[in-house]
mmCIF file of C-alpha atoms in Angstrom:
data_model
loop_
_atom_site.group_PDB
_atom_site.id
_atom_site.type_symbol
_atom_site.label_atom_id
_atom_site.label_comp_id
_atom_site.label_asym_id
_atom_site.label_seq_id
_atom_site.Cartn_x
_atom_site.Cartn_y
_atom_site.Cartn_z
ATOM 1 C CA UNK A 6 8.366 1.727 -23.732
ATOM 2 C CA UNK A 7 8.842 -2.288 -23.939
ATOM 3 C CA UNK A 8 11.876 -2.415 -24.435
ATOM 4 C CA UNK A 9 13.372 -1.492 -20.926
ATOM 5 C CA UNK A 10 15.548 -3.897 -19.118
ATOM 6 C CA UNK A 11 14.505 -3.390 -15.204
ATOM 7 C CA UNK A 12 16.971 -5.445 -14.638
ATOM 8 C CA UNK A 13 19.703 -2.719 -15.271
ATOM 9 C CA UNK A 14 20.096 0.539 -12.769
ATOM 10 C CA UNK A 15 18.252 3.536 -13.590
ATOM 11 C CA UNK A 16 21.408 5.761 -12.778
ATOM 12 C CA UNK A 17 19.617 7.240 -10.050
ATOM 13 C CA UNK A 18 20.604 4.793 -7.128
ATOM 14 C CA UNK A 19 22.768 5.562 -4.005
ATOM 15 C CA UNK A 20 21.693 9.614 -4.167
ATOM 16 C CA UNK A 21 19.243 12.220 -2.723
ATOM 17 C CA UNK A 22 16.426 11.639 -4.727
ATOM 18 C CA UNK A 23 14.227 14.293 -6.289
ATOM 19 C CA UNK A 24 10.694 14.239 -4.988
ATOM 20 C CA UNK A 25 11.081 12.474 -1.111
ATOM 21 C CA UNK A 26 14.077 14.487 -0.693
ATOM 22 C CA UNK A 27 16.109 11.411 0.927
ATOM 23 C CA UNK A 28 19.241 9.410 0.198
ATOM 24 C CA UNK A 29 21.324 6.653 1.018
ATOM 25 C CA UNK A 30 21.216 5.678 4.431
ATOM 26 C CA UNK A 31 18.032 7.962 5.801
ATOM 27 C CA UNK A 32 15.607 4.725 5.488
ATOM 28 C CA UNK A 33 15.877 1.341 6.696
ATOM 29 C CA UNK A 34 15.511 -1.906 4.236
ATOM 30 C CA UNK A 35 11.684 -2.081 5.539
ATOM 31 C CA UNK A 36 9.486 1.170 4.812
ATOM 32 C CA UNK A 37 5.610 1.612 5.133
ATOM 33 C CA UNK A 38 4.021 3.641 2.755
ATOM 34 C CA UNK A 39 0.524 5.088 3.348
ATOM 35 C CA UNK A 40 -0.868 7.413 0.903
ATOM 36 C CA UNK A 41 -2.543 9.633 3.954
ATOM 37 C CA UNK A 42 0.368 12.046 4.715
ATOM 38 C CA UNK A 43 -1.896 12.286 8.082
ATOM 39 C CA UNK A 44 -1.994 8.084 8.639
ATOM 40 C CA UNK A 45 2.427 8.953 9.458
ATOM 41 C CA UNK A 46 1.919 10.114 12.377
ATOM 42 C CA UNK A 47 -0.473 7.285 13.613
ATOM 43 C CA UNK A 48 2.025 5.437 12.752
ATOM 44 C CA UNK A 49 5.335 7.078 14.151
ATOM 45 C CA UNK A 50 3.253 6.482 17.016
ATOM 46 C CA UNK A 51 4.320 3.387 17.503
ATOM 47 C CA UNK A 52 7.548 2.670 16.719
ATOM 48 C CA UNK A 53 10.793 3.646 19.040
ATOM 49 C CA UNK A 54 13.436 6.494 17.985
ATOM 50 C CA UNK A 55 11.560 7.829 15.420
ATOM 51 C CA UNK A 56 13.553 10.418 12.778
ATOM 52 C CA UNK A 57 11.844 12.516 10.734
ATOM 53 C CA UNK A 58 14.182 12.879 7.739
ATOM 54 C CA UNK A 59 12.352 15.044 5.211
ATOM 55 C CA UNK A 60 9.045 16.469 4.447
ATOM 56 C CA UNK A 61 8.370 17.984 0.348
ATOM 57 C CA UNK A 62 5.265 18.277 -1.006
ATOM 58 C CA UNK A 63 3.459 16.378 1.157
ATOM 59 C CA UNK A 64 5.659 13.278 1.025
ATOM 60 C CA UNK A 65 7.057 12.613 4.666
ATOM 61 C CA UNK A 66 9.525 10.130 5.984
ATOM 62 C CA UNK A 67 9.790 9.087 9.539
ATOM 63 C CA UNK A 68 13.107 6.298 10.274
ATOM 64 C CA UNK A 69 12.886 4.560 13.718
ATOM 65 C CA UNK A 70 12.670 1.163 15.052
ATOM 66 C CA UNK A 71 10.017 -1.516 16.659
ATOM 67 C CA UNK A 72 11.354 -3.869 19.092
ATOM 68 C CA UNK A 73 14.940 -2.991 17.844
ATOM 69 C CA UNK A 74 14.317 -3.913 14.347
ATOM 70 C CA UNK A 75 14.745 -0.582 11.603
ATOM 71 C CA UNK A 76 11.427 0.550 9.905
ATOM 72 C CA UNK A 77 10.966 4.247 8.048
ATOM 73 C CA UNK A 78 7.736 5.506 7.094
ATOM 74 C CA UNK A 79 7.009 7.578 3.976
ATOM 75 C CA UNK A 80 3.679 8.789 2.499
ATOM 76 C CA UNK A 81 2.991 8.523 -1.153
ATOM 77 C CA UNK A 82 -0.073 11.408 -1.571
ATOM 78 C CA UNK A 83 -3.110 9.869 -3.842
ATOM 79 C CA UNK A 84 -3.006 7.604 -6.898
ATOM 80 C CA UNK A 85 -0.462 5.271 -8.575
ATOM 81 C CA UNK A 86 1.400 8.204 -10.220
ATOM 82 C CA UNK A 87 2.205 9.947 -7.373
ATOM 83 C CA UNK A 88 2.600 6.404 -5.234
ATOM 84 C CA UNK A 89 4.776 4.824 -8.300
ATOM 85 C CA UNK A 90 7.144 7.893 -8.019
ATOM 86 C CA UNK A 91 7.940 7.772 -4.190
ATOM 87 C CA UNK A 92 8.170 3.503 -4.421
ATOM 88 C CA UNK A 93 11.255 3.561 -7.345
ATOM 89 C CA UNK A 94 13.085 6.923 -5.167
ATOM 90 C CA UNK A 95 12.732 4.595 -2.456
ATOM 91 C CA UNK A 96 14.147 1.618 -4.183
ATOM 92 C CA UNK A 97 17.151 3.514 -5.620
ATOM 93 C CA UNK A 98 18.008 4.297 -1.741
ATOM 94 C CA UNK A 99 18.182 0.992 -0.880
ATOM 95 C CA UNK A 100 14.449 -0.291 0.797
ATOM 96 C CA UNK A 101 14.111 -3.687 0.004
ATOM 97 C CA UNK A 102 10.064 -4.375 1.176
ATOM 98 C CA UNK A 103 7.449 -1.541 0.922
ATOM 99 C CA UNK A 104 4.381 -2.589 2.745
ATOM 100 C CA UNK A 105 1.378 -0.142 1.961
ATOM 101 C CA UNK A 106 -1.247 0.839 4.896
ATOM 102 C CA UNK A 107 -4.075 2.541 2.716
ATOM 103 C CA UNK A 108 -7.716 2.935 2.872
ATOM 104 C CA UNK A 109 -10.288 0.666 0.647
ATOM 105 C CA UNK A 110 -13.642 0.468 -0.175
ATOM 106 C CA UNK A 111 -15.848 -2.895 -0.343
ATOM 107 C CA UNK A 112 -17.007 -4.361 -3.064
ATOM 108 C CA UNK A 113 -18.953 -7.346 -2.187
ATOM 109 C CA UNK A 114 -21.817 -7.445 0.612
ATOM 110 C CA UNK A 115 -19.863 -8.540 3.282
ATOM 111 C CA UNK A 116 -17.347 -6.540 3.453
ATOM 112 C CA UNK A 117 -18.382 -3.555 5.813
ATOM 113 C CA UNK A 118 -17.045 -0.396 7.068
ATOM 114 C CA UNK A 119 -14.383 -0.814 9.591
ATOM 115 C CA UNK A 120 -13.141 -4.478 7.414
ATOM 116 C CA UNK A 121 -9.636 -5.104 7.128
ATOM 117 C CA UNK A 122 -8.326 -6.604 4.009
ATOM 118 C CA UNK A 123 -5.609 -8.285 2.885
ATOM 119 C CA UNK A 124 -5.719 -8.375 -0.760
ATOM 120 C CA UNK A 125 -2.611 -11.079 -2.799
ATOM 121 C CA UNK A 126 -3.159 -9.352 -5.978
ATOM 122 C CA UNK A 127 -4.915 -6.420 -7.950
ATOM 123 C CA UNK A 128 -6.636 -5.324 -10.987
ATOM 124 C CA UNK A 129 -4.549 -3.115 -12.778
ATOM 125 C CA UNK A 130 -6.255 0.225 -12.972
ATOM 126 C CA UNK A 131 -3.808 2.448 -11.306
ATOM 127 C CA UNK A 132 -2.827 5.006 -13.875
ATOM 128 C CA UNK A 133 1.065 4.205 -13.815
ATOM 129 C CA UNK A 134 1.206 0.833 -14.264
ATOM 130 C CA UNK A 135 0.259 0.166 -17.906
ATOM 131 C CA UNK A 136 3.354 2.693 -18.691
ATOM 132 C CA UNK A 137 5.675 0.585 -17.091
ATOM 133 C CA UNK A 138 5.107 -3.485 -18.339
ATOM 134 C CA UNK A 139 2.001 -4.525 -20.830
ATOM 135 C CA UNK A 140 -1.658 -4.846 -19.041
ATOM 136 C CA UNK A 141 -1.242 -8.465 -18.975
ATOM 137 C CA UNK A 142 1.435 -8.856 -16.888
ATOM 138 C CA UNK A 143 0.417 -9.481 -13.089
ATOM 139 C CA UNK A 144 -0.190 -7.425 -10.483
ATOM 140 C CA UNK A 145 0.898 -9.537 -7.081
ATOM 141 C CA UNK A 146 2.055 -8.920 -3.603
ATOM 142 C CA UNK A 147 4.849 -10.756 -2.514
ATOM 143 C CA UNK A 148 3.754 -14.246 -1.010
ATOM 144 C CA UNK A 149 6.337 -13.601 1.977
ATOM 145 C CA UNK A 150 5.066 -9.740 2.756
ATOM 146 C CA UNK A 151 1.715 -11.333 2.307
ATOM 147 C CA UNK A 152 2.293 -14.436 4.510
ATOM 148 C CA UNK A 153 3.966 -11.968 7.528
ATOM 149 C CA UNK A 154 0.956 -10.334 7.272
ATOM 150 C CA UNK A 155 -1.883 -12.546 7.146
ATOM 151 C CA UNK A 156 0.123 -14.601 10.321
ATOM 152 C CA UNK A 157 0.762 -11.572 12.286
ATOM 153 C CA UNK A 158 -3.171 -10.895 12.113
ATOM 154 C CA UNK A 159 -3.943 -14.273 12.853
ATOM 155 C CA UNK A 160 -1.645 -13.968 15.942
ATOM 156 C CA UNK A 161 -3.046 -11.109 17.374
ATOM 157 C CA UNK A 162 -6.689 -12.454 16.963
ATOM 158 C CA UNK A 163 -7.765 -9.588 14.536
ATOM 159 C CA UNK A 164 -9.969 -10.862 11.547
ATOM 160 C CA UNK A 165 -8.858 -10.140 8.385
ATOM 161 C CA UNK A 166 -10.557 -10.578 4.706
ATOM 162 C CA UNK A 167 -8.410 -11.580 1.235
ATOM 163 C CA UNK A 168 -8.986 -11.692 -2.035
ATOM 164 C CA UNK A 169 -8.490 -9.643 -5.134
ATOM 165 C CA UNK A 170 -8.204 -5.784 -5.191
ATOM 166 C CA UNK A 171 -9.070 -3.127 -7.752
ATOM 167 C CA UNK A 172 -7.027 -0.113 -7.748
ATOM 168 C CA UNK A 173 -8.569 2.259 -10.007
ATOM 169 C CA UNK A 174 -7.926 6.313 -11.130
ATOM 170 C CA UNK A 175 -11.224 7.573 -10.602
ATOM 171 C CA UNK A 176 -12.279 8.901 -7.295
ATOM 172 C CA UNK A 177 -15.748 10.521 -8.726
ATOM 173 C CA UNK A 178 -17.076 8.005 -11.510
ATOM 174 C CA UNK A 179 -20.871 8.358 -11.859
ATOM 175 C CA UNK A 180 -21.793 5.148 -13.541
ATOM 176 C CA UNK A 181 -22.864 2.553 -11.531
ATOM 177 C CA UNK A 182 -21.577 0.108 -13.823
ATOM 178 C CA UNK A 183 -18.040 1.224 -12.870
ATOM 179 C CA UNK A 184 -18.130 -0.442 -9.635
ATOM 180 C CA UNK A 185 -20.469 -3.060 -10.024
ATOM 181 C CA UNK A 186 -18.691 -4.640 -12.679
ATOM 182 C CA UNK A 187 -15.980 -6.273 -10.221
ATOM 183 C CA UNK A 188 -18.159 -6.627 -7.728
ATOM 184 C CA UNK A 189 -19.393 -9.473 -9.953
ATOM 185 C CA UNK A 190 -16.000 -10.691 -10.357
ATOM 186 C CA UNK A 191 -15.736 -11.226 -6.858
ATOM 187 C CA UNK A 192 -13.264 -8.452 -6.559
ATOM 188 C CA UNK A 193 -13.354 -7.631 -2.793
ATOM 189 C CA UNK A 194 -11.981 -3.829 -2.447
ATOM 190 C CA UNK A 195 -10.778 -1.026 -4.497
ATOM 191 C CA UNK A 196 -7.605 1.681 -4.195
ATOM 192 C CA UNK A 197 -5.838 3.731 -6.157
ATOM 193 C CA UNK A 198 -2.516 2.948 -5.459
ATOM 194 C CA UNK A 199 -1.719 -1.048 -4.477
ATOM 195 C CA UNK A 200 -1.205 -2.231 -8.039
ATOM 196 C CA UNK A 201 1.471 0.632 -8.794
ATOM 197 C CA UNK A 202 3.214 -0.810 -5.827
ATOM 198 C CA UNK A 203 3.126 -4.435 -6.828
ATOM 199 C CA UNK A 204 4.470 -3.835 -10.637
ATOM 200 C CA UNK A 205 6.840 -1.193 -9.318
ATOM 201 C CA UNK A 206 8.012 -3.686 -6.818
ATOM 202 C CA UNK A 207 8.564 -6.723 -9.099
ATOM 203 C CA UNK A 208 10.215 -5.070 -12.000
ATOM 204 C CA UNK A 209 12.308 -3.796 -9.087
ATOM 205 C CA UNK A 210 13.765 -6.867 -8.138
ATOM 206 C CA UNK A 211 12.177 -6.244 -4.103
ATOM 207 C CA UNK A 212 9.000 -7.230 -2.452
ATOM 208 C CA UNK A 213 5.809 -5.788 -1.058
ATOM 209 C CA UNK A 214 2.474 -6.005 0.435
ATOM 210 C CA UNK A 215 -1.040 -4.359 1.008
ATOM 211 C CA UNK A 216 -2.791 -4.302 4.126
ATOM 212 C CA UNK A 217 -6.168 -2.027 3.573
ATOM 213 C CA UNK A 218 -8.676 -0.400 6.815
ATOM 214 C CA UNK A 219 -12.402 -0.653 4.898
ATOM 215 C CA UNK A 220 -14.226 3.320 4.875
ATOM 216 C CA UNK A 221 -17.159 3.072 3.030
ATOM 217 C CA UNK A 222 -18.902 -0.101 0.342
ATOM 218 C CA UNK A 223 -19.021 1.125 -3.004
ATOM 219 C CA UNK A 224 -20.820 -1.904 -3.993
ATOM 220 C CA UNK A 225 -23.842 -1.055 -1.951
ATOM 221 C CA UNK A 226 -23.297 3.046 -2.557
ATOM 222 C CA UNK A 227 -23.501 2.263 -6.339
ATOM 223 C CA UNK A 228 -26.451 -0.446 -6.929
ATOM 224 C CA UNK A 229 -28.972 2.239 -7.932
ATOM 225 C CA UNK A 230 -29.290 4.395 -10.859
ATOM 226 C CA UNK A 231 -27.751 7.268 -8.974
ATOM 227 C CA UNK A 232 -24.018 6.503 -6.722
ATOM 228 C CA UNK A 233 -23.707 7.803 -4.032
ATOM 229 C CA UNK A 234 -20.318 8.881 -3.877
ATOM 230 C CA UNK A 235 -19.715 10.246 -0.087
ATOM 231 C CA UNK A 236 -17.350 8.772 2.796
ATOM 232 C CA UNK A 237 -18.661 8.455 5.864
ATOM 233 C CA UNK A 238 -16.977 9.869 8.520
ATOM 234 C CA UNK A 239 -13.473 8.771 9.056
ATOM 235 C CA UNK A 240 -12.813 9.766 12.567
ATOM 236 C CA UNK A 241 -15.299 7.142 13.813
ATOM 237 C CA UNK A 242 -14.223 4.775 16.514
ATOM 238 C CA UNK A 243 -14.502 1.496 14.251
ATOM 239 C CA UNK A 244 -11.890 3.272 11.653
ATOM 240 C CA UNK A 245 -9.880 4.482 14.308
ATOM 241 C CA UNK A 246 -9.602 1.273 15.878
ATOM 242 C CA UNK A 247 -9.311 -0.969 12.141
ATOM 243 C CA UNK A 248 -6.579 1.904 11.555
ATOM 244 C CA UNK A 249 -4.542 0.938 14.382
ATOM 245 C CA UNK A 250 -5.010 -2.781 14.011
ATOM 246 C CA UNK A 251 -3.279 -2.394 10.667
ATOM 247 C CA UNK A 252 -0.376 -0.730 11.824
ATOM 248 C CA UNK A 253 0.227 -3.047 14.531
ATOM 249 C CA UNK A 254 -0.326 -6.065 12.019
ATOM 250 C CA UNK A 255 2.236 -4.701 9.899
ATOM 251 C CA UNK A 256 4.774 -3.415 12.311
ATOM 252 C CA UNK A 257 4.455 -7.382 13.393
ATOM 253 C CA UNK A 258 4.758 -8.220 9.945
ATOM 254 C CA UNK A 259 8.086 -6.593 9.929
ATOM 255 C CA UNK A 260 9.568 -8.360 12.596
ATOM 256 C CA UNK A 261 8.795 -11.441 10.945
ATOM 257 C CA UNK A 262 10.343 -10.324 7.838
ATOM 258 C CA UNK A 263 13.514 -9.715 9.466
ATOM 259 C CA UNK A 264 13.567 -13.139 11.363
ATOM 260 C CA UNK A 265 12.853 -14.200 8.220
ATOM 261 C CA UNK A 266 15.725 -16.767 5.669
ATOM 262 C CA UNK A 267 13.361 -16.389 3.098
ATOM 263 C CA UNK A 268 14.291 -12.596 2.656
ATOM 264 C CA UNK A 269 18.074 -13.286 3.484
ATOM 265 C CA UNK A 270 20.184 -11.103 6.040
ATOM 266 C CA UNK A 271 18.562 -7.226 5.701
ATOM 267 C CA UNK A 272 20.765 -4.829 7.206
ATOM 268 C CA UNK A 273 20.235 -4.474 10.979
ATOM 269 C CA UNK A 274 21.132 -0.657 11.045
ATOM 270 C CA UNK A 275 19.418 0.626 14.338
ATOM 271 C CA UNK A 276 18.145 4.359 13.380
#
């Protein structure tokens, strides 16, 4: 398993690919991936021309533009298998940043429902990961994706927290001890799918990012003997509202990747 060169094609580049049922030139060099096949839409929302290109087993892809620069949209479905399957068949079409909208939950005190978080690197718990590179190589994002989008929150006045992120593979874990331990390692949030994206993204030679909308604090849920394990209510006004902050901090964010030399000339294709 070690011994694979990423730095070599997988001989799947420049076709239709298998699972998002896309190929070369359906997606522009930027794509947001949520996990939520229901978060595309929200997002589709917002951008000009949008294309939907495919739709298979729940992974969707949406290629438009905002403020004349290309952007595509695909969801991933749950976890970092699923998530680490739909990031490569992306890369072998030619995206070049995937920037991940997903929802988190807290794991410190102050981070409350509603929160959005910005983490610059994970805890590898993803369930794909640990097949791909050893468990001590690092999960990061990208310091430019990262940098477009702490600035583009800071520009549009919407509060952001950072820090470390935990992307884990198990939705229902009883033991309170599963959360609470990183909670005590200051570990702000937890996913399932970030850290697949980062190591995906790095052996891949491109870059990406994490921006995450806060749903419930599984720090607080799990402090007594018994964790409580629910969601509340995801249709509320304060997660409707973080939810749309995100996308508009990212869709920023992707401007300023474009206008940015550190990412050298993407390819302006308008969609």
């Amino acid at each position: 398993m070690f011994k694979q060169d990423f730095r070599l094609p997988n001989g799947l580049e420049n076709q239709r690919q298998y699972h998002i049922k896309c190929g070369p030139g359906d997606i522009a060099p930027i794509v947001i991936v949520p996990g939520d096949q229901g978060r595309v839409q929200s997002i589709v929302e917002k951008i000009s021309n949008p294309k939907k290109i495919a739709e298979n087993r729940g992974l969707i892809t949406y290629t438009g533009n905002y403020e004349g620069y290309p952007v595509s949209v695909t969801s991933t479905g749950m976890g970092g298998p699923s998530a680490s399957i739909v990031y490569e068949e992306l890369i072998n079409i030619g995206a070049k940043v995937l920037i991940r909208i997903g929802s988190v939950a807290g794991l410190q005190e102050e981070i409350e429902e509603g929160d959005i978080v910005i983490p610059y690197a994970c805890v590898r718990d993803d369930g794909a990961s640990n097949y791909y590179v050893d468990e001590n190589f690092p999960a990061t994002a990208s310091p430019e994706v990262y940098l477009s989008l702490t600035l583009s929150s800071k520009e549009l006045k919407i509060n952001y927290k950072t820090g470390i992120n935990w992307s884990h593979s198990c939705f229902y874990n009883r033991d309170p001890e599963y959360f609470q331990r990183w909670g005590r390692c200051r570990v702000i949030s937890m996913d399932m799918e970030a850290s697949a994206l980062f190591i995906v993204s790095s052996l891949r030679g491109i870059k990406s990012g994490f921006i995450g909308i806060c749903y419930a604090n599984r720090f607080k849920q799990s402090k007594k003997e018994k964790v409580d394990l629910s969601v509340p209510d995801t249709t509320r006004d304060l997660i409707k509202e973080a939810t749309s902050n995100a996308i508009d901090i990212t869709l920023k964010a992707v401007k300023k990747l474009y206008q940015s030399e550190s990412l050298g000339t993407l390819e302006m294709k308008i969609f």
